[in-house]
CSV table of C-alpha atoms in Angstrom, one decimal:
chain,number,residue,atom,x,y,z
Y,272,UNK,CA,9.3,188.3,-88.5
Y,273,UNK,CA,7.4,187.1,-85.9
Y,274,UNK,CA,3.6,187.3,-85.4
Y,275,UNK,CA,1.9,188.9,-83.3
Y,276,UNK,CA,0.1,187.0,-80.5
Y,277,UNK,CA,-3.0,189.1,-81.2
Y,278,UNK,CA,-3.4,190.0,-84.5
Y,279,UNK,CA,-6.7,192.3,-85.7
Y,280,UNK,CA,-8.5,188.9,-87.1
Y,281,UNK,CA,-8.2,187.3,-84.1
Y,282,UNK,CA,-9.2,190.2,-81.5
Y,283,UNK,CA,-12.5,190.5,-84.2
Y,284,UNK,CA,-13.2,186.9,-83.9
Y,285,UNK,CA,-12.9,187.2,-79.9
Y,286,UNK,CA,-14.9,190.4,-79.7
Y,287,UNK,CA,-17.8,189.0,-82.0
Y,288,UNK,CA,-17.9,185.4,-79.9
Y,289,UNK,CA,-17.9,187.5,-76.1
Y,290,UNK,CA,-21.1,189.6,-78.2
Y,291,UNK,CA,-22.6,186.7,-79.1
Y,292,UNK,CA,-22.3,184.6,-76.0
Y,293,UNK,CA,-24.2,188.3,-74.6
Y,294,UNK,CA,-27.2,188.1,-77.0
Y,295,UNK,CA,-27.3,184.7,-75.6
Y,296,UNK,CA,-30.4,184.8,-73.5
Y,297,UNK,CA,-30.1,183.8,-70.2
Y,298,UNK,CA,-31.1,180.2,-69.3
Y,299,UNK,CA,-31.8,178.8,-65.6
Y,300,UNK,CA,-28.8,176.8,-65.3
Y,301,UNK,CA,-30.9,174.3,-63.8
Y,302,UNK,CA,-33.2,173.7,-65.9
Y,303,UNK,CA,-30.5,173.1,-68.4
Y,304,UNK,CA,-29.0,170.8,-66.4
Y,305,UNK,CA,-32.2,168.7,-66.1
Y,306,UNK,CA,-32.7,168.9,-69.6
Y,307,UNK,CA,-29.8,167.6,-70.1
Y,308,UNK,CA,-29.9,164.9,-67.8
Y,309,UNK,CA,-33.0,163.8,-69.6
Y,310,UNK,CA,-31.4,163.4,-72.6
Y,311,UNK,CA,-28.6,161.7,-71.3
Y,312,UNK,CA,-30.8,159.4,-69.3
Y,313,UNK,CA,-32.7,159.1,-73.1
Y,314,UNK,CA,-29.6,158.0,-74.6
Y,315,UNK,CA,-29.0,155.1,-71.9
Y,316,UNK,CA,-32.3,154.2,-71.9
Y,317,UNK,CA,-32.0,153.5,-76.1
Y,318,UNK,CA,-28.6,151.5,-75.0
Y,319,UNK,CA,-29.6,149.6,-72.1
Y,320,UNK,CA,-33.2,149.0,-71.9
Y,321,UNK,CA,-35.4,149.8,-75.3
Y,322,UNK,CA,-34.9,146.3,-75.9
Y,323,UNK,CA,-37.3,145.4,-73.8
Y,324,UNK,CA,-39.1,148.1,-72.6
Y,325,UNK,CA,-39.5,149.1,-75.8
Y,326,UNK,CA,-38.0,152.4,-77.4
Y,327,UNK,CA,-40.9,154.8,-76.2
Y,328,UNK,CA,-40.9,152.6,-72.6
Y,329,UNK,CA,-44.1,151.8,-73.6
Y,330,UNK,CA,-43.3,147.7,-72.5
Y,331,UNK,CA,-43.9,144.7,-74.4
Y,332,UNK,CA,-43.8,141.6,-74.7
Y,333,UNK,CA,-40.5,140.7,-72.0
Y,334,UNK,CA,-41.4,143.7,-69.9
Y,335,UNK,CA,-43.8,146.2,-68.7
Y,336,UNK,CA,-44.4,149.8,-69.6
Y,337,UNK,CA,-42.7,152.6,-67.8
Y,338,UNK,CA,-45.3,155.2,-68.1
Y,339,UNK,CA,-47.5,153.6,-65.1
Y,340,UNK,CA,-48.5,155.2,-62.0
Y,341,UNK,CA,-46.6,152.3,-60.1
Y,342,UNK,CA,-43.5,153.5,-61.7
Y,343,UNK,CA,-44.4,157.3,-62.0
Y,344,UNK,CA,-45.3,157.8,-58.1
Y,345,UNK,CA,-42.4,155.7,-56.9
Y,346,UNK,CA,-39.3,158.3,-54.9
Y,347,UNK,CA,-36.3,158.7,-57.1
Y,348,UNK,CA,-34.1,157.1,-54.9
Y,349,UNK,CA,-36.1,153.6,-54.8
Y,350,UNK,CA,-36.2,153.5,-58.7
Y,351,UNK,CA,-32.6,154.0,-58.8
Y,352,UNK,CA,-31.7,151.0,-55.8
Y,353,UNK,CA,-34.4,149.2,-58.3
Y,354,UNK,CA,-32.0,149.4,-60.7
Y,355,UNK,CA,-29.1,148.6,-58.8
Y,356,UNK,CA,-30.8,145.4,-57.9
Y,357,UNK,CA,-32.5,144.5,-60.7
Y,358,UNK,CA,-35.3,141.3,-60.0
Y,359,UNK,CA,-33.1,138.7,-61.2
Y,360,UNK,CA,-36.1,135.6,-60.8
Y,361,UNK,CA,-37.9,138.1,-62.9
Y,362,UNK,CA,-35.3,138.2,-65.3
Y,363,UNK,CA,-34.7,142.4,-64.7
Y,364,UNK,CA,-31.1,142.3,-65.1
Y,365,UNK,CA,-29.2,144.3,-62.2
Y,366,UNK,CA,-27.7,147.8,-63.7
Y,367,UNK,CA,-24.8,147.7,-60.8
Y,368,UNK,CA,-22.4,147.7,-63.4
Y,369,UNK,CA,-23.2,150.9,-64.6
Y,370,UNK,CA,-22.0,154.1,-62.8
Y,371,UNK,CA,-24.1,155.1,-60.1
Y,372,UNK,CA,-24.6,159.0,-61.9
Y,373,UNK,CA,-26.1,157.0,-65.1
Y,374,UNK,CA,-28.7,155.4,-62.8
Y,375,UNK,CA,-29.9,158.8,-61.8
Y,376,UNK,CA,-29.9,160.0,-65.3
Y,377,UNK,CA,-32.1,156.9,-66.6
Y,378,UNK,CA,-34.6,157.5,-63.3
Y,379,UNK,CA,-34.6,161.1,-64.2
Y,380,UNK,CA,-35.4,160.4,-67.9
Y,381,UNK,CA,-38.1,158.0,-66.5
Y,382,UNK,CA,-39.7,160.3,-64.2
Y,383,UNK,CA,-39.7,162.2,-67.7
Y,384,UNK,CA,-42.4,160.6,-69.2
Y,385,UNK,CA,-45.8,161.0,-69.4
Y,386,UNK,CA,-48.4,158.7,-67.0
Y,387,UNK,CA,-50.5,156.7,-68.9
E,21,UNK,CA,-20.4,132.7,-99.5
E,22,UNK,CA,-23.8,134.4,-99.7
E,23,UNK,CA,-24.8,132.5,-96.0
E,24,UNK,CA,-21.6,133.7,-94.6
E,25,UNK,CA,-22.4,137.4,-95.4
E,26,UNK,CA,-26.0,136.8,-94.1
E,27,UNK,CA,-24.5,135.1,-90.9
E,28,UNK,CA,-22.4,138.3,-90.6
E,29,UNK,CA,-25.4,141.1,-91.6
E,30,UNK,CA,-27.5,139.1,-88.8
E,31,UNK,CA,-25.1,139.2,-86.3
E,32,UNK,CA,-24.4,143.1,-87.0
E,33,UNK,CA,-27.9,144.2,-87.5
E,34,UNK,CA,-28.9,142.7,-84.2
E,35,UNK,CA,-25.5,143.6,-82.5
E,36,UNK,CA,-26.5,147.2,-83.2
E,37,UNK,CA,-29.8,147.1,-80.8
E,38,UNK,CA,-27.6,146.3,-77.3
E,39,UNK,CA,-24.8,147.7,-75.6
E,40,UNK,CA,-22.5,146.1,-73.6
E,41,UNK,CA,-21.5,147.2,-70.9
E,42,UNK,CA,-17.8,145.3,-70.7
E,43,UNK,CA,-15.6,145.3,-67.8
E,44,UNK,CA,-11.8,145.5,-69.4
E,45,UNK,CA,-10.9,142.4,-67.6
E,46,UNK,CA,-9.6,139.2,-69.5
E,47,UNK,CA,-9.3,136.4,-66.3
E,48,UNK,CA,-10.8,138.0,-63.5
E,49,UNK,CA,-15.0,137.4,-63.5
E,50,UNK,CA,-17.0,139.6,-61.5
E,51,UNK,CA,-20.8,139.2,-60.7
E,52,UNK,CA,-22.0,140.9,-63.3
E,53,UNK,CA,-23.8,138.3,-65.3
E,54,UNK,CA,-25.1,138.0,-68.9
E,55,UNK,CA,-28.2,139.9,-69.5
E,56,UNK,CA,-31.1,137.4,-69.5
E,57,UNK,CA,-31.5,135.6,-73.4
E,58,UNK,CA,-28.7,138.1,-74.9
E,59,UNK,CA,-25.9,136.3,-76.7
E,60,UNK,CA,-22.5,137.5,-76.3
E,61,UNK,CA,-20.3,136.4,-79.5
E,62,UNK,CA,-16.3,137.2,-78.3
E,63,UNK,CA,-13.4,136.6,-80.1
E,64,UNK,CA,-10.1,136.8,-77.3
E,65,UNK,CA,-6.6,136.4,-79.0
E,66,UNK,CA,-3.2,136.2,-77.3
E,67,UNK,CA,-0.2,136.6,-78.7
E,68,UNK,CA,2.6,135.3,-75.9
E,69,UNK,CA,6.1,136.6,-75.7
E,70,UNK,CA,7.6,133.2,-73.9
E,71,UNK,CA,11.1,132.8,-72.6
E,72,UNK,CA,14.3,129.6,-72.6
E,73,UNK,CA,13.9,129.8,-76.5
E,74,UNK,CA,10.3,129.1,-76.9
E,75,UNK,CA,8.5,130.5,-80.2
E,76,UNK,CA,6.0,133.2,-80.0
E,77,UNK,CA,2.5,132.3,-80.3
E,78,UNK,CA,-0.6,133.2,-80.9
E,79,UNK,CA,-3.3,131.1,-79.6
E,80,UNK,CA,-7.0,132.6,-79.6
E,81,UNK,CA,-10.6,132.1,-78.1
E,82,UNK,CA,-14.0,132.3,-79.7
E,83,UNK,CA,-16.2,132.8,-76.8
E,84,UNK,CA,-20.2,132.5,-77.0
E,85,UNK,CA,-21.7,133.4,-73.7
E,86,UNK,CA,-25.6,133.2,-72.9
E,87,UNK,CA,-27.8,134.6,-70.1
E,88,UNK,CA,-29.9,131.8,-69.1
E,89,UNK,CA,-31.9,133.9,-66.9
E,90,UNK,CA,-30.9,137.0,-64.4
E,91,UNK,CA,-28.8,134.8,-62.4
E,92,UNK,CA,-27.1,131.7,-64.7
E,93,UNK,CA,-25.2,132.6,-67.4
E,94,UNK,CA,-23.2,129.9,-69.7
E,95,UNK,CA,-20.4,130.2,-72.1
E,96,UNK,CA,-18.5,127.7,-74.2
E,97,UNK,CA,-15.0,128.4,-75.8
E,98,UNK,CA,-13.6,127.3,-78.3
E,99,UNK,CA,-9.8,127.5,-78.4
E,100,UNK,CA,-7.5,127.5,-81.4
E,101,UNK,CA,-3.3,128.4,-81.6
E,102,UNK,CA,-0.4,129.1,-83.9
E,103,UNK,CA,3.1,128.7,-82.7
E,104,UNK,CA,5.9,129.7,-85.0
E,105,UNK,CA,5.4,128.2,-88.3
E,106,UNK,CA,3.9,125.3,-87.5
E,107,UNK,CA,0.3,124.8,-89.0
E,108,UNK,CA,-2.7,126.1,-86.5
E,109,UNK,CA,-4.3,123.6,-84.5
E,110,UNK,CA,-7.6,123.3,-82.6
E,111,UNK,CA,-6.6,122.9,-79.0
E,112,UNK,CA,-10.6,122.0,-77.3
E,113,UNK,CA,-13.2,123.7,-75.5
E,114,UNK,CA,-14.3,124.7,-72.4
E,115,UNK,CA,-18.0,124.9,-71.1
E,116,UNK,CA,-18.8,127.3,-67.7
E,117,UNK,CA,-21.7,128.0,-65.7
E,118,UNK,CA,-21.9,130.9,-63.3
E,119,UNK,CA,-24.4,131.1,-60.8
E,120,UNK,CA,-25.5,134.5,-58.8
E,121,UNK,CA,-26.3,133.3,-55.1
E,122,UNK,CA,-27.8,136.3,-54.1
E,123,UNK,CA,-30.5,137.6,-55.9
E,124,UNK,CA,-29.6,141.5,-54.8
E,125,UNK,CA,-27.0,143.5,-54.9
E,126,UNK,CA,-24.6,143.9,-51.5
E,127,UNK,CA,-21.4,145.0,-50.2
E,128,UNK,CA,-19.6,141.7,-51.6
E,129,UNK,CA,-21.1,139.7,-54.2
E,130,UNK,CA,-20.4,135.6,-54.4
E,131,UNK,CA,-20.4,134.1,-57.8
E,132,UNK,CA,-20.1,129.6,-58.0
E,133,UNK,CA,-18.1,129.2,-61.3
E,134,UNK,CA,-18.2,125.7,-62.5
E,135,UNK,CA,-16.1,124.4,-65.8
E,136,UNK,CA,-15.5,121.6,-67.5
E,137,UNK,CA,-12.7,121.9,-70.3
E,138,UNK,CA,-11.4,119.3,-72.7
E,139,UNK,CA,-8.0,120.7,-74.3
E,140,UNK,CA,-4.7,119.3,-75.0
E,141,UNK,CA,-1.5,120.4,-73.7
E,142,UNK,CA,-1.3,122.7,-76.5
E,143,UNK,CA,-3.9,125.1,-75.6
E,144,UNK,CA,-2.0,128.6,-74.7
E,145,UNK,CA,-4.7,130.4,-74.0
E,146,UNK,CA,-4.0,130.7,-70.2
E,147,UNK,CA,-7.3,131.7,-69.4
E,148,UNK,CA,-6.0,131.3,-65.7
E,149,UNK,CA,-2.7,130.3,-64.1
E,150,UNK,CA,-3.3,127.0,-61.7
E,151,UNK,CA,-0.9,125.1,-59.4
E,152,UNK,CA,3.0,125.0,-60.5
E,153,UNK,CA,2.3,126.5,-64.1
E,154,UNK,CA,5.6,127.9,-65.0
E,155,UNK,CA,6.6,129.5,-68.8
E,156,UNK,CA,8.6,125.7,-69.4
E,157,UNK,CA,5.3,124.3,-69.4
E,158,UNK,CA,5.0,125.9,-73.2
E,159,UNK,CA,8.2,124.5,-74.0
E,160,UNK,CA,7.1,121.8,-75.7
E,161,UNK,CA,6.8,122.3,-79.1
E,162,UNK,CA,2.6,122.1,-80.2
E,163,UNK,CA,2.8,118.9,-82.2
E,164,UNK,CA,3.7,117.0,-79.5
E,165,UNK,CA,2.0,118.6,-76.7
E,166,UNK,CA,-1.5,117.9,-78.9
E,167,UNK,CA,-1.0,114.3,-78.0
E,168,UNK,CA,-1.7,115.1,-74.6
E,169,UNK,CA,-4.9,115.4,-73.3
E,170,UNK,CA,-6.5,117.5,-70.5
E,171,UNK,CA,-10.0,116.6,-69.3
E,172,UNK,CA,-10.7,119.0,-65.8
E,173,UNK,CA,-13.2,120.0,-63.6
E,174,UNK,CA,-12.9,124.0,-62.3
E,175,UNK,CA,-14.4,125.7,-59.8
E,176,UNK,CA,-14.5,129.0,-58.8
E,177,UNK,CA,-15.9,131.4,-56.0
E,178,UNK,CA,-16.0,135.0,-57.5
E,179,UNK,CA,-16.8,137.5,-55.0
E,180,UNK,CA,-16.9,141.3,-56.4
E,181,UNK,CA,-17.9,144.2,-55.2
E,182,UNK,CA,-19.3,147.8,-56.4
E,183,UNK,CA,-18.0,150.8,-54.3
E,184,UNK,CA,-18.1,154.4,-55.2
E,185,UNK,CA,-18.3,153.0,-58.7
E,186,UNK,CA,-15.1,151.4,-58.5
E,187,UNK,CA,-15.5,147.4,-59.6
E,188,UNK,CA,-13.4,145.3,-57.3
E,189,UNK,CA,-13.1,141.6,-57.9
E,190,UNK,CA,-11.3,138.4,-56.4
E,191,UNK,CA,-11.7,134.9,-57.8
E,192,UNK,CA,-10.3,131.9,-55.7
E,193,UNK,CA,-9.6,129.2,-58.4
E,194,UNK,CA,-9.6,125.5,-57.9
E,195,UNK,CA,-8.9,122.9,-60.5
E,196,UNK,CA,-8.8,119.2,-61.1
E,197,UNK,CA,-7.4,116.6,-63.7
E,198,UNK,CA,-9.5,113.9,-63.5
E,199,UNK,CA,-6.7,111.7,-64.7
E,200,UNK,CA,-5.8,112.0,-60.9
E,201,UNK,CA,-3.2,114.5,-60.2
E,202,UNK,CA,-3.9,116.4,-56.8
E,203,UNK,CA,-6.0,119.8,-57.0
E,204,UNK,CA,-4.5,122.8,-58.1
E,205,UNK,CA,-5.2,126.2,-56.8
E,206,UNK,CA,-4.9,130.0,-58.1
E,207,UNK,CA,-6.0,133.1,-58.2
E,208,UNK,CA,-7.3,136.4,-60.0
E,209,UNK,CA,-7.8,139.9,-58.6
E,210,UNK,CA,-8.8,142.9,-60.0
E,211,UNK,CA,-10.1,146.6,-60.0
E,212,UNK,CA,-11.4,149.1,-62.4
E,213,UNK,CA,-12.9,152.4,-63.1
E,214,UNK,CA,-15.4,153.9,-65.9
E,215,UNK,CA,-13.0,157.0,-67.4
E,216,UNK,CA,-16.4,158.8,-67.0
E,217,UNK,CA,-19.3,158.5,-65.0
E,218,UNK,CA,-21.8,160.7,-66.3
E,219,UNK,CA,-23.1,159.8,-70.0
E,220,UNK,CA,-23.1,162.7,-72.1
E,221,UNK,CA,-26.4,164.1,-74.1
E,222,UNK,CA,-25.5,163.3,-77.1
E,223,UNK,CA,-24.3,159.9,-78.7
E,224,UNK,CA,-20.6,159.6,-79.0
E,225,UNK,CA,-18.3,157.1,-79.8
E,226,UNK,CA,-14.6,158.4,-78.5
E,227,UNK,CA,-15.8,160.0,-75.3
E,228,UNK,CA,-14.5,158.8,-71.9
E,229,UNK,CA,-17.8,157.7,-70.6
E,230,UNK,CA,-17.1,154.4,-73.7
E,231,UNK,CA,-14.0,153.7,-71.7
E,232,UNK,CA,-12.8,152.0,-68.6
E,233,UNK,CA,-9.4,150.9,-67.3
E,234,UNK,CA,-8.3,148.8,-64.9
E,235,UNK,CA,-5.2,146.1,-63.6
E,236,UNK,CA,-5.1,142.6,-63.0
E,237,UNK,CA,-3.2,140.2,-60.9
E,238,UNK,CA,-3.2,136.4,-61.7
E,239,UNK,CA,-1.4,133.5,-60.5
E,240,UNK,CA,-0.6,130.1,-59.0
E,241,UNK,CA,-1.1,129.8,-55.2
E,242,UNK,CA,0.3,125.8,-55.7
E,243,UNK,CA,-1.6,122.3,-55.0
E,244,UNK,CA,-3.4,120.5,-52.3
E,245,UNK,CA,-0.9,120.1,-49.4
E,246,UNK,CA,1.2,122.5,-51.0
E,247,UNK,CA,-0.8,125.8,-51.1
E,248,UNK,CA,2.2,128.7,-51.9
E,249,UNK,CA,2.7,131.3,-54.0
E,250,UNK,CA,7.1,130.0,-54.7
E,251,UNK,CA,7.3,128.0,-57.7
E,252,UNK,CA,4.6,129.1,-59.7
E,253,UNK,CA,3.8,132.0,-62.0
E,254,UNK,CA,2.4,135.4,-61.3
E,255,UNK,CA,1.8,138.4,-64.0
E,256,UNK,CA,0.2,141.6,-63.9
E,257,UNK,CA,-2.1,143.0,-66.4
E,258,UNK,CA,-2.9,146.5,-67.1
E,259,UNK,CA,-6.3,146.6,-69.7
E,260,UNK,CA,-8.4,148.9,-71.2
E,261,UNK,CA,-12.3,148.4,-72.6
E,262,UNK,CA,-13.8,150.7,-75.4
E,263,UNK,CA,-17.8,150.1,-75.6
E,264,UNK,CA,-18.8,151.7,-79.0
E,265,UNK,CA,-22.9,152.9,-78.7
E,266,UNK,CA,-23.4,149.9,-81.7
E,267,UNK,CA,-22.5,146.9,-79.3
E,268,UNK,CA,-19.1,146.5,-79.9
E,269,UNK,CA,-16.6,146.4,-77.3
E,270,UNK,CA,-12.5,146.2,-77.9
E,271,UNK,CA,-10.7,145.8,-75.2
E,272,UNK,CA,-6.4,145.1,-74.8
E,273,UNK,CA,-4.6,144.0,-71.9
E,274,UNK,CA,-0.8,143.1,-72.2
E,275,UNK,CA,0.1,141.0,-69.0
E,276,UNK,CA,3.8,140.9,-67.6
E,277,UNK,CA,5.1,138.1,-65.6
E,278,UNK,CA,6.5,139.4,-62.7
E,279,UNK,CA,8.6,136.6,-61.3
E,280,UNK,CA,11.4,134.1,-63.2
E,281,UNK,CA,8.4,131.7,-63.5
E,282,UNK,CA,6.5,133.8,-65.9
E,283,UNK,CA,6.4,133.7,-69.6
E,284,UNK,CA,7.5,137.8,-70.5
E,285,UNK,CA,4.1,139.1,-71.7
E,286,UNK,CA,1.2,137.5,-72.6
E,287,UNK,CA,-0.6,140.5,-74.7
E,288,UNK,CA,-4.4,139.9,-74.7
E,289,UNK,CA,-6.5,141.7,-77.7
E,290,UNK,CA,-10.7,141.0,-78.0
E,291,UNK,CA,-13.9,142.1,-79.9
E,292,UNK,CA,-17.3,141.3,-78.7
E,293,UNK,CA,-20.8,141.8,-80.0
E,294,UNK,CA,-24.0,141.6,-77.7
E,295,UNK,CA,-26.9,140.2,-79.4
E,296,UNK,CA,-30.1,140.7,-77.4
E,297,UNK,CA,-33.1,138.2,-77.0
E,298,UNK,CA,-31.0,135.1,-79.1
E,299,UNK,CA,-33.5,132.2,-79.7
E,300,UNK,CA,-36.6,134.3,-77.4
């Protein structure tokens, strides 16, 4: 016998996952988004630069906190061609290689934190 | 046996604070350098699938690369082979420097790439394809090859380019024994793509943001006075990198030679672990 392609269980299952996804209470979509982009930009941060910067961006001893006004007040755009450059006689390694989408994500996790 | 497992925890431990960010290529460079004071430790075998009766081999590269500073990165390999059942032997080493010559990023990005390398005829690592190399060239069975030596000079302009995050990269390659033969010439192209270029939120391991993929073309482009692309070898190379979030990046490329001068495949395999701020 074969079974049927909705069976009671599943049309339950259905019916209680559309009512919860209901209750759900409306976020902005964009502010999602951004959260989300934060966190992403976290996560590449902890990858890519905690090394130096140190994991709260706080800077160190090889480079310099992230949480100045210098870096705070600078447009998106020229932090993520910063980036792209890097300051090699500086020793700031050039982030070209990564996708130009995660360079937004680490500025936007960057513009993120709090000025100190 | 203790030091080794220390060795190992060290290079582990400190392997987990960094990840690379690998392009899947094995021959082509591209102007991405070594970050500054990280320590790349790579380990690049080949297993080769030669033709006119030759055994299979597989011949293998441990590859330490530095970054000097933002623009001069230096790496030393050391390379090793098995053919058949014949014992393994070390076939020599190889010491680069690549230099960044401008200090931002443009549309097209030189690289000078300067080697000196100290191997025997054995070495099968074909870490490029020079002049008239042809698959006869690994006819020769290893214990006699080892008697001869190789001591050349290489040099390199790498020019590579990023563009609507596409990586494309073309190295002109130019090589000389300094036992006197005439300069060799040859070449690497290639281009690649991130699977993904968003990151996601959260950290993953088998997500397609950790891969990329790409192809390769290497060959022979002949010797001074005789600068072709007849008589020589050519192959083609699809290849694949996986950067886990720990620092350590697989990657596999099987090349396929692609005219009757080519060995049949040359199948590439590597592991590499970034270790950040070596000796600073």
């Amino acid at each position: 016998m074969k079974s049927p392609i909705f069976s009671g269980k599943g049309v339950l299952l259905f019916a209680l996952c559309m009512a919860g996804c209901a209750m759900t209470p409306p976020s902005r979509p964009a502010t999602r988004e951004a959260s989300s982009e934060i966190r992403a930009g976290g996560k590449l941060f902890a990858q890519h630069c905690a090394s130096c910067h140190g994991v709260n961006a706080t800077g160190g001893t090889r480079a310099p906190s992230l949480h100045t006004p210098a870096v705070q007040a600078m447009p998106d755009a020229a932090l993520v061609q910063f980036l792209t450059d890097g300051n090699l006689p500086k020793g700031m390694p050039s982030w070209s290689r990564l996708p130009e989408e995660r360079r937004w994500q680490l500025v936007r996790y960057l513009k993120s934190l709090k000025e100190i | 046996m203790f030091i080794r497992r220390s060795i190992l925890f060290m290079l582990l431990g400190a392997a987990s604070f960094a990840q690379a960010q690998e392009s899947p290529y094995f021959i082509t460079y591209t102007h991405h350098m070594e970050e500054p004071g990280s320590l790349e430790v790579a380990l690049n075998p080949v297993v080769g699938v030669p033709k006119g009766g030759a055994r299979h081999f597989t011949a293998s590269s441990l590859e330490l690369e530095y970054g000097v500073n933002g623009w001069w990165t230096s790496e030393l390999y050391l390379d090793a082979q098995k053919t058949g059942r014949d014992s393994a032997l070390f076939t020599g080493w190889r010491f680069e420097n690549r230099f960044r010559m401008l200090m931002k990023e443009h549309a097209v990005n030189p690289v000078l790439y300067i080697e000196y390398e100290d191997i025997t005829g054995a070495d099968r690592i074909v870490k490029e394809v020079v002049g008239f190399d042809t698959f006869e060239d690994l006819l020769e069975p290893p214990a006699e090859a080892r008697h001869e030596k190789k001591r050349e000079v290489e040099a390199k302009l790498i020019l590579s380019s990023n563009h609507n995050d596409w990586n494309v990269a073309g190295n002109l390659i130019a090589e000389k024994n300094l036992s006197g033969e005439p300069v060799e010439f040859g070449y690497a192209a290639a281009i690649s793509r991130p699977l993904a270029l968003a990151a996601s939120p959260d950290p993953c391991s088998l997500c397609a943001e950790n891969f990329s993929l790409g192809v390769e073309m290497y060959g022979g482009l002949g010797e001074w006075r005789q600068v072709k692309l007849a008589g020589t070898s050519h192959y083609i190379a699809p290849a694949i990198a996986w950067s886990l979030p720990n620092g350590v990046t697989f990657k596999f490329s099987p090349s396929f030679g692609v005219n009757s001068n080519s060995n049949r495949a040359l199948v590439r395999f590597g592991v590499s672990y970034e270790i950040p701020h070596f000796f600073r």
